PDB file of C-alpha atoms in Angstrom:
ATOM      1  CA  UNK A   1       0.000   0.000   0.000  1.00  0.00           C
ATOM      2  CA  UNK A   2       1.372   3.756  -0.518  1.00  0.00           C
ATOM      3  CA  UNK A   3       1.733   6.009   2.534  1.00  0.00           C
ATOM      4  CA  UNK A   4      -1.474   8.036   3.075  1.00  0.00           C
ATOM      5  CA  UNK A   5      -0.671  11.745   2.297  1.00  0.00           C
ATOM      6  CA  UNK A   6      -2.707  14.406   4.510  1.00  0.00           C
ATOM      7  CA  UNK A   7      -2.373  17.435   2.853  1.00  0.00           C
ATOM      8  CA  UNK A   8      -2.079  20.469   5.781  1.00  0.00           C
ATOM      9  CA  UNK A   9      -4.449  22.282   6.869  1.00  0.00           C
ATOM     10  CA  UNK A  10      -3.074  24.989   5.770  1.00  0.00           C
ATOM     11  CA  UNK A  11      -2.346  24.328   2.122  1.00  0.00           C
ATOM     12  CA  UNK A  12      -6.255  22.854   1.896  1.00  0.00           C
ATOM     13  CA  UNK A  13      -7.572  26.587   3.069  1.00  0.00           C
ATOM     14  CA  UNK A  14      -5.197  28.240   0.696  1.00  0.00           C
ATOM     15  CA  UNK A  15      -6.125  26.195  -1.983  1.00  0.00           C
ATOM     16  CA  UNK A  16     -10.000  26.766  -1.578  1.00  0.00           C
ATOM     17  CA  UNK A  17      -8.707  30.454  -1.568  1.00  0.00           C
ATOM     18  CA  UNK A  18      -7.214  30.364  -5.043  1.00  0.00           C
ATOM     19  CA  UNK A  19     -10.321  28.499  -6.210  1.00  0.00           C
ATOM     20  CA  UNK A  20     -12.536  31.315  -4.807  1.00  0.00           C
ATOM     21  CA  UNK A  21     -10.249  33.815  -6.979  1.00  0.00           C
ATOM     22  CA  UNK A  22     -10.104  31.677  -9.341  1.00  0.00           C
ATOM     23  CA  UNK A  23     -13.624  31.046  -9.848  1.00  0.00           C
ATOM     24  CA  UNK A  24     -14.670  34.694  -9.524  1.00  0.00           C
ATOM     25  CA  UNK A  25     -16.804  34.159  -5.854  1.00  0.00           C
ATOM     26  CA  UNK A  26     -13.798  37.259  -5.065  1.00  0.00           C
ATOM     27  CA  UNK A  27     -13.475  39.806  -7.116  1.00  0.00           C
ATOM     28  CA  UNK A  28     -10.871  43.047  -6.960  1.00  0.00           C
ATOM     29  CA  UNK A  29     -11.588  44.591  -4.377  1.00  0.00           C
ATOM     30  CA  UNK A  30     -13.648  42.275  -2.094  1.00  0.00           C
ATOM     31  CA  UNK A  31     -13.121  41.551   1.675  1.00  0.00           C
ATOM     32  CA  UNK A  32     -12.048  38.137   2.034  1.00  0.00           C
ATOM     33  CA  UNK A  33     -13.243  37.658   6.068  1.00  0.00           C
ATOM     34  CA  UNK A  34     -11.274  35.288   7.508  1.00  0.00           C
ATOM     35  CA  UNK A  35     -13.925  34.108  10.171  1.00  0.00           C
ATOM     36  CA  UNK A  36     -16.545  33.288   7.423  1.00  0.00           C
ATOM     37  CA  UNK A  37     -14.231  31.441   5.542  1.00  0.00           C
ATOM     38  CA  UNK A  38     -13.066  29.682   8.904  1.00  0.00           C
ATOM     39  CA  UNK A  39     -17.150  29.049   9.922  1.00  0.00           C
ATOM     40  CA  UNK A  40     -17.361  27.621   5.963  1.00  0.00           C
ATOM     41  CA  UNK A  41     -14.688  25.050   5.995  1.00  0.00           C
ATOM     42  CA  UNK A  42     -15.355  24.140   9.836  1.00  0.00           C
ATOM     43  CA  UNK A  43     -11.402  25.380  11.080  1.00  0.00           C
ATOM     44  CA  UNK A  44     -10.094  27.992  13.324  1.00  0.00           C
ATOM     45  CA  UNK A  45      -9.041  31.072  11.623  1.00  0.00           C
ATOM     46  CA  UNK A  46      -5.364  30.469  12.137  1.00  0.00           C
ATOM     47  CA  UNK A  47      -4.874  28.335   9.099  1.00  0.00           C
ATOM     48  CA  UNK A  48      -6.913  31.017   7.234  1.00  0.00           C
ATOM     49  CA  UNK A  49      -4.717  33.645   8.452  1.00  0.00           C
ATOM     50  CA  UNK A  50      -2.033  31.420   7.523  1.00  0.00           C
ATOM     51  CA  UNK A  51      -3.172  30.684   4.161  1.00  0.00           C
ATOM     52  CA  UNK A  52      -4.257  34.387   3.420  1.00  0.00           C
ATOM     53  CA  UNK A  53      -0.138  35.694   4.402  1.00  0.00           C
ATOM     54  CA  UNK A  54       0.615  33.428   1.648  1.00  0.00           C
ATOM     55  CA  UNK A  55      -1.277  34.885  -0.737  1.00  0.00           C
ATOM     56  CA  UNK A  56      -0.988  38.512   0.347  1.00  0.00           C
ATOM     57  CA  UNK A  57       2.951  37.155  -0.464  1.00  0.00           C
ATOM     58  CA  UNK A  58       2.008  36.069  -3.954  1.00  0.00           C
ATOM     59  CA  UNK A  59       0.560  39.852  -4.205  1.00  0.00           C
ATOM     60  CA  UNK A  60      -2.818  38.336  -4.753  1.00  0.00           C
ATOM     61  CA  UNK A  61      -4.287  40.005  -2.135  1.00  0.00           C
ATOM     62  CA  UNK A  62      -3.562  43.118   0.759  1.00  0.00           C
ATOM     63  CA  UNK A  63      -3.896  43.757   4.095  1.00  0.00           C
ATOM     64  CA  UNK A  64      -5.306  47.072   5.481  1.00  0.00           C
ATOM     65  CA  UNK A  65      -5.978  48.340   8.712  1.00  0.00           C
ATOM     66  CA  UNK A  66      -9.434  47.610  10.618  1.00  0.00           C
ATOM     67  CA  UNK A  67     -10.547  45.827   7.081  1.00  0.00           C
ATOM     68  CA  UNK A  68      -8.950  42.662   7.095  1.00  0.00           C
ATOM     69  CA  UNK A  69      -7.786  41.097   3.807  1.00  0.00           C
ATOM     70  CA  UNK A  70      -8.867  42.125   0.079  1.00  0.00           C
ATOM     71  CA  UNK A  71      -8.555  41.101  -3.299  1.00  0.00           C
ATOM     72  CA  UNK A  72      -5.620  43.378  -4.781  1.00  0.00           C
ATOM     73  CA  UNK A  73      -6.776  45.596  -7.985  1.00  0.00           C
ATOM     74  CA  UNK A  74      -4.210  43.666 -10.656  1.00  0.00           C
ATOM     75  CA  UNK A  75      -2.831  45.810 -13.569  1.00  0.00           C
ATOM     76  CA  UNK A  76      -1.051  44.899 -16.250  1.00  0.00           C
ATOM     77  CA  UNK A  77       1.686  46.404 -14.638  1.00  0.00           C
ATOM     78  CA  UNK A  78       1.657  43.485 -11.684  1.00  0.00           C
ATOM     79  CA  UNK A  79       1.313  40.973 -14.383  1.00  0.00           C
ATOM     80  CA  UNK A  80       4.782  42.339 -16.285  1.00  0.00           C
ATOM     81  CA  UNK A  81       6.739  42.270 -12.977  1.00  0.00           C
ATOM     82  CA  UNK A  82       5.844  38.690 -12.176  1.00  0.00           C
ATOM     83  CA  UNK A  83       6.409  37.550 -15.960  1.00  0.00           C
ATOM     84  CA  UNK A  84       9.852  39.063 -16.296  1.00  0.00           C
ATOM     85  CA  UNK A  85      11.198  37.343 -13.279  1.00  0.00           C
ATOM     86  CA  UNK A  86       9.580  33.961 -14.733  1.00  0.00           C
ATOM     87  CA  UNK A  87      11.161  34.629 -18.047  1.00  0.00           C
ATOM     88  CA  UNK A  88      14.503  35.110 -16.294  1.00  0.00           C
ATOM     89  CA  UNK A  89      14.195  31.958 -14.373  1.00  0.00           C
ATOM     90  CA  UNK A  90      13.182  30.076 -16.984  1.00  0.00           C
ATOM     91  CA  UNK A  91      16.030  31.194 -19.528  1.00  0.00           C
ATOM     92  CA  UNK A  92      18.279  30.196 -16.517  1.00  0.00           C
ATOM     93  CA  UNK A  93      16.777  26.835 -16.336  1.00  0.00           C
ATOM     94  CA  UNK A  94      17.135  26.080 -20.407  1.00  0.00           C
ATOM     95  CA  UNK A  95      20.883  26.999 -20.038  1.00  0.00           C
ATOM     96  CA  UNK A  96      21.596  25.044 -17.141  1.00  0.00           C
ATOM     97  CA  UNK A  97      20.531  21.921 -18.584  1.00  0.00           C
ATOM     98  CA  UNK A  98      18.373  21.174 -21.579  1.00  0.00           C
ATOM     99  CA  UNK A  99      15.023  19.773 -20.605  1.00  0.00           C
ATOM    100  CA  UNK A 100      13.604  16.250 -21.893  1.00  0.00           C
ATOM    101  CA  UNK A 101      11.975  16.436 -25.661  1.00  0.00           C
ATOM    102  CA  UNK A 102       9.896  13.461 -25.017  1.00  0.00           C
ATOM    103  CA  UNK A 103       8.838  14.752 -21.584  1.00  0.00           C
ATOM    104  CA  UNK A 104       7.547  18.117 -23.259  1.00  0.00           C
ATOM    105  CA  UNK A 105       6.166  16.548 -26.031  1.00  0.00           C
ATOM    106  CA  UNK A 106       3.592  14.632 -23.847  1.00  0.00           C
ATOM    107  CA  UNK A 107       2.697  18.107 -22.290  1.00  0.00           C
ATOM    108  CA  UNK A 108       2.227  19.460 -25.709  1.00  0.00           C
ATOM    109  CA  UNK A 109      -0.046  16.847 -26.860  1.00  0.00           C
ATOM    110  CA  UNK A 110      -2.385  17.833 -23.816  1.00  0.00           C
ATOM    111  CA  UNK A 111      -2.690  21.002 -24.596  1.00  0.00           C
ATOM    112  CA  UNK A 112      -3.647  20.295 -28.134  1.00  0.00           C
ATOM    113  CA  UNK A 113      -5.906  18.140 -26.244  1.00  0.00           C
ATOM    114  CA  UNK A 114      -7.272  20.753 -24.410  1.00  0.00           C
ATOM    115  CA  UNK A 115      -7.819  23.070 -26.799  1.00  0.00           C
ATOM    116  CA  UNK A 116     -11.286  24.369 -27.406  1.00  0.00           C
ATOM    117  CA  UNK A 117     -12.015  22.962 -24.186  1.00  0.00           C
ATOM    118  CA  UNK A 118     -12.064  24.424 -20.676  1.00  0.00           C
ATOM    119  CA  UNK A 119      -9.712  27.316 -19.985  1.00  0.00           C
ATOM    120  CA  UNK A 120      -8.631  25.409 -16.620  1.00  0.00           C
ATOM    121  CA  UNK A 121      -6.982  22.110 -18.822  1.00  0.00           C
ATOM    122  CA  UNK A 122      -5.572  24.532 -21.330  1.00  0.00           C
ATOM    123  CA  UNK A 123      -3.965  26.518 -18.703  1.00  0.00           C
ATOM    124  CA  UNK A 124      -2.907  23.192 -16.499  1.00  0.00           C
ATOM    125  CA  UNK A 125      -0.914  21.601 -19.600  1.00  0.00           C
ATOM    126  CA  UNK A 126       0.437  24.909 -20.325  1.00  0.00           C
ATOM    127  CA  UNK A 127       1.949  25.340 -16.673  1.00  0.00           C
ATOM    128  CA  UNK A 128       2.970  21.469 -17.047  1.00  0.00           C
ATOM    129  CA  UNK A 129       5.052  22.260 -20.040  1.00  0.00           C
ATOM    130  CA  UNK A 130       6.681  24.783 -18.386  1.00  0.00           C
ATOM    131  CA  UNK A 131       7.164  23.427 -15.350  1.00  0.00           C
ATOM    132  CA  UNK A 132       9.000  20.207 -16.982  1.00  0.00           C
ATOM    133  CA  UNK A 133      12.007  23.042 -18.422  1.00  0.00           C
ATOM    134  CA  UNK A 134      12.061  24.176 -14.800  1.00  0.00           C
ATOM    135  CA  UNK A 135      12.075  20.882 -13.260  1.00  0.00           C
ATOM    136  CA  UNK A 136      14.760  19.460 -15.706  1.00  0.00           C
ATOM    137  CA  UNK A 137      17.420  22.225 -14.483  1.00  0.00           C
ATOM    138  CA  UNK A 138      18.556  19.892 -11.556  1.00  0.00           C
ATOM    139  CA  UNK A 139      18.237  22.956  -9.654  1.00  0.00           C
ATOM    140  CA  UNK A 140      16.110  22.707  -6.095  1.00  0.00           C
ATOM    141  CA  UNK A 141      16.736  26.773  -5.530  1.00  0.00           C
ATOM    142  CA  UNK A 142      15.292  27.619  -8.941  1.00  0.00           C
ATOM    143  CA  UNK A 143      12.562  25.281  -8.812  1.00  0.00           C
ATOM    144  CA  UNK A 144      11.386  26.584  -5.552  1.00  0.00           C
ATOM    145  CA  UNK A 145      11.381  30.091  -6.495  1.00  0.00           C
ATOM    146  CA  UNK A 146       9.354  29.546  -9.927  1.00  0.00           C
ATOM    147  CA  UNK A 147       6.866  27.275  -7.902  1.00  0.00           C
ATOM    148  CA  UNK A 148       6.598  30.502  -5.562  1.00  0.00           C
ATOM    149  CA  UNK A 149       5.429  32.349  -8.613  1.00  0.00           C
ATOM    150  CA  UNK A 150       2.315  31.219  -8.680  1.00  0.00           C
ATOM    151  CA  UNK A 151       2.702  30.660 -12.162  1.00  0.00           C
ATOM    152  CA  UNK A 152      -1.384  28.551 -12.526  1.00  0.00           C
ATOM    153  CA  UNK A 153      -2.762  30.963 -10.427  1.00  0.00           C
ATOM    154  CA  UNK A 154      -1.488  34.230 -11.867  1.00  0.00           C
ATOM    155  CA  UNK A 155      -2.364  32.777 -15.605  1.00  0.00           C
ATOM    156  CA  UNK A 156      -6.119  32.207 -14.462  1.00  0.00           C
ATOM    157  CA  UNK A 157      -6.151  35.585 -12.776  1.00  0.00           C
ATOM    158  CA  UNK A 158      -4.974  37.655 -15.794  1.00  0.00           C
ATOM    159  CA  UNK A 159      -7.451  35.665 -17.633  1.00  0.00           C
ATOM    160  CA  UNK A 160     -10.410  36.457 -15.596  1.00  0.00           C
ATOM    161  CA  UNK A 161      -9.256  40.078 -14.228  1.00  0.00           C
ATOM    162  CA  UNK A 162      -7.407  41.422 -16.717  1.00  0.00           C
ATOM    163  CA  UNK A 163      -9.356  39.842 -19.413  1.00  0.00           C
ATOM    164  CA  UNK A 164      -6.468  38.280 -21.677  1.00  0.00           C
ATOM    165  CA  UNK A 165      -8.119  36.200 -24.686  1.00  0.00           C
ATOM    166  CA  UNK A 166      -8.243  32.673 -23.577  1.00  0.00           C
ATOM    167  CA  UNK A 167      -7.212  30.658 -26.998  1.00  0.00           C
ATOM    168  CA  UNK A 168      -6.000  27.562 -27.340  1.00  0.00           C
ATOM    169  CA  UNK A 169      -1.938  28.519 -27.539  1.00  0.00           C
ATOM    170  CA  UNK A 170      -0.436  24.917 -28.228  1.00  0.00           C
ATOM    171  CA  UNK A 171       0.649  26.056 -31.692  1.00  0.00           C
ATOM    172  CA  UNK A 172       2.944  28.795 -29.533  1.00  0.00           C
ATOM    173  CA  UNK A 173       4.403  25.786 -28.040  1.00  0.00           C
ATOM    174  CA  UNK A 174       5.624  24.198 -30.970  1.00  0.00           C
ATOM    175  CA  UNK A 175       8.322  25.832 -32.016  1.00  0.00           C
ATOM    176  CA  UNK A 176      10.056  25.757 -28.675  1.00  0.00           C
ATOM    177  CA  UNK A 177       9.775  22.030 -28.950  1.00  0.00           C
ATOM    178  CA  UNK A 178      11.113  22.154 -32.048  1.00  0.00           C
ATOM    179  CA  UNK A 179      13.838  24.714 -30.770  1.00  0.00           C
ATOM    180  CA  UNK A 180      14.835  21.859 -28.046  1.00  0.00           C
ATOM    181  CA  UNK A 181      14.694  18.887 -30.421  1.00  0.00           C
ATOM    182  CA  UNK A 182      17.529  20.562 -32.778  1.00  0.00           C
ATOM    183  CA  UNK A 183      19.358  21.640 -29.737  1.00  0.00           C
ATOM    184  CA  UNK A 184      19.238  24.944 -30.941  1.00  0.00           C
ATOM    185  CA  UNK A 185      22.003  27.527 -28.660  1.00  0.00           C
ATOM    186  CA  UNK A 186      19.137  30.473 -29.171  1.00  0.00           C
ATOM    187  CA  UNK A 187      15.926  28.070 -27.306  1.00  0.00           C
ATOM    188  CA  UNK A 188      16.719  29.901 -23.964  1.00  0.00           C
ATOM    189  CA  UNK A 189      16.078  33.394 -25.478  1.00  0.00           C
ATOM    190  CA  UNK A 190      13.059  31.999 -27.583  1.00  0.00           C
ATOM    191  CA  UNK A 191      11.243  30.979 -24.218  1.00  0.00           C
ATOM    192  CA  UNK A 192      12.416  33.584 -22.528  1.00  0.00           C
ATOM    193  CA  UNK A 193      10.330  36.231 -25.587  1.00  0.00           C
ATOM    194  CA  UNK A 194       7.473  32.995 -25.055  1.00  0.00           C
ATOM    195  CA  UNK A 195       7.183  34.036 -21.553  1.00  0.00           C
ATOM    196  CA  UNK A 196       6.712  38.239 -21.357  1.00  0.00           C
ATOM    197  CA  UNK A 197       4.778  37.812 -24.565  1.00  0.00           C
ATOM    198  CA  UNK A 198       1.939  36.687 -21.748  1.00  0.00           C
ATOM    199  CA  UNK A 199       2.074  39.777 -20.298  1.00  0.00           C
ATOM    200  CA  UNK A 200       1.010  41.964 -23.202  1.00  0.00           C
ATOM    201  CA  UNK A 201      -2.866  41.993 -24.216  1.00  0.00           C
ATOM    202  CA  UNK A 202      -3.141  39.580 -26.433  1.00  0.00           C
ATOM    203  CA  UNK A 203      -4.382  35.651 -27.549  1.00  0.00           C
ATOM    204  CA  UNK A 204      -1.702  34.336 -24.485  1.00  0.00           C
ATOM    205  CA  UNK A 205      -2.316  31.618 -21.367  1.00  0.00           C
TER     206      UNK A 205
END
C-alpha cells in the first residue's frame, strides 16, 4: 500500500482560496473575512490567516488596517513584474541543462488536447510544459522560487481580471519544442520572448 498523504491544513484553506479567486466568488476589491471562511470550511481562523499571508505574499491580495484582507486591484503592470522574473528563471533553467523532448512533447499533446475545451486544462498543460524546463534544471533553488510564482494561479487571474483572450496557444508551443529537439544555442532566449509575450494583451495563457 502507498503512505497516506494528509495534505495540511493549511495548504487545503489556501487552496479553496485560489479556487474562490479563481472562480470569480472574489473579485478586486472584495473583503475576504477570515472568520466566514473559517465558519465555511469548519477550522479555526489560524490556518486562514495562515493561508491568506501566503497569498498577500504572492501579491494576490492586501492587508489594510481595521478591514482585514482584500482582493488586490491587478494591472497589467503586476502581471509584467511577475512575468519578467519567470522569463529570467526560466532562460536560466534552459541553459543550465536542456530539458527532456519526449517529456515536453507529452505536455504538448495535452494542450492540443485541451484546446477548445475548458480554460482550466488549457492553462494546467500549459503550466505542465513549463514546469517540466524548470524541473529538468537539476536545480532545487530555482525550482522553488518559480513554484513561488504562482505561475497557474497568476495565468487564471490575468485571464479572468485582466481579461487576456483565452485561446488555445499549443501552436505557440511548438516551435520551442522544435527549438529543443535541434538543440538549438538560441531556445533559452526563444522561451524567454514565449514568456513576457503573456504579459502583453493579447491571444496568451
Amino acid at each position: 500500500m502507498q503512505p497516506v498523504v494528509r495534505t495540511p491544513l493549511r495548504e487545503q484553506i489556501r487552496q479553496a482560496l485560489l479556487d474562490g479567486l479563481i472562480n470569480g466568488r472574489w473579485g478586486p476589491g472584495d473583503r475576504i473575512v477570515e472568520r466566514q471562511v473559517a465558519a465555511e470550511a469548519g477550522v479555526s481562523q489560524a490556518p486562514v490567516r495562515e493561508a491568506l499571508r501566503e497569498l498577500a505574499a504572492l501579491r494576490l491580495i492586501e492587508f489594510s488596517p481595521n478591514k482585514g484582507a482584500r482582493v488586490r486591484r491587478l494591472t497589467h503592470a503586476d502581471l509584467r513584474e511577475v512575468y519578467v522574473v519567470r522569463a529570467g528563471l526560466e532562460e536560466t533553467a534552459v541553459r543550465l541543462r536542456r530539458p527532456p523532448v519526449a517529456a515536453l512533447r507529452a505536455h504538448l499533446e495535452r494542450l492540443h488536447e485541451a484546446a477548445g475545451g475548458s480554460v482550466s486544462d488549457q492553462v494546467r498543460h500549459g503550466v505542465a510544459f513549463h514546469r517540466e524546463i524548470v524541473r529538468a534544471a537539476g536545480n532545487e533553488v530555482l525550482l522553488s522560487v518559480w513554484e513561488s510564482l504562482g505561475v497557474e494561479v497568476w495565468t487564471h487571474l490575468s485571464i479572468r481580471l485582466l481579461r487576456t483572450d483565452a485561446l488555445d496557444n499549443a501552436a505557440d508551443h511548438e516551435p520551442l519544442l522544435a527549438a529543443f529537439e535541434r538543440d538549438d544555442p538560441g531556445a533559452g532566449v526563444m522561451l524567454r520572448d514565449h514568456v513576457l509575450a503573456y504579459a502583453e494583451p493579447g491571444p496568451h495563457l
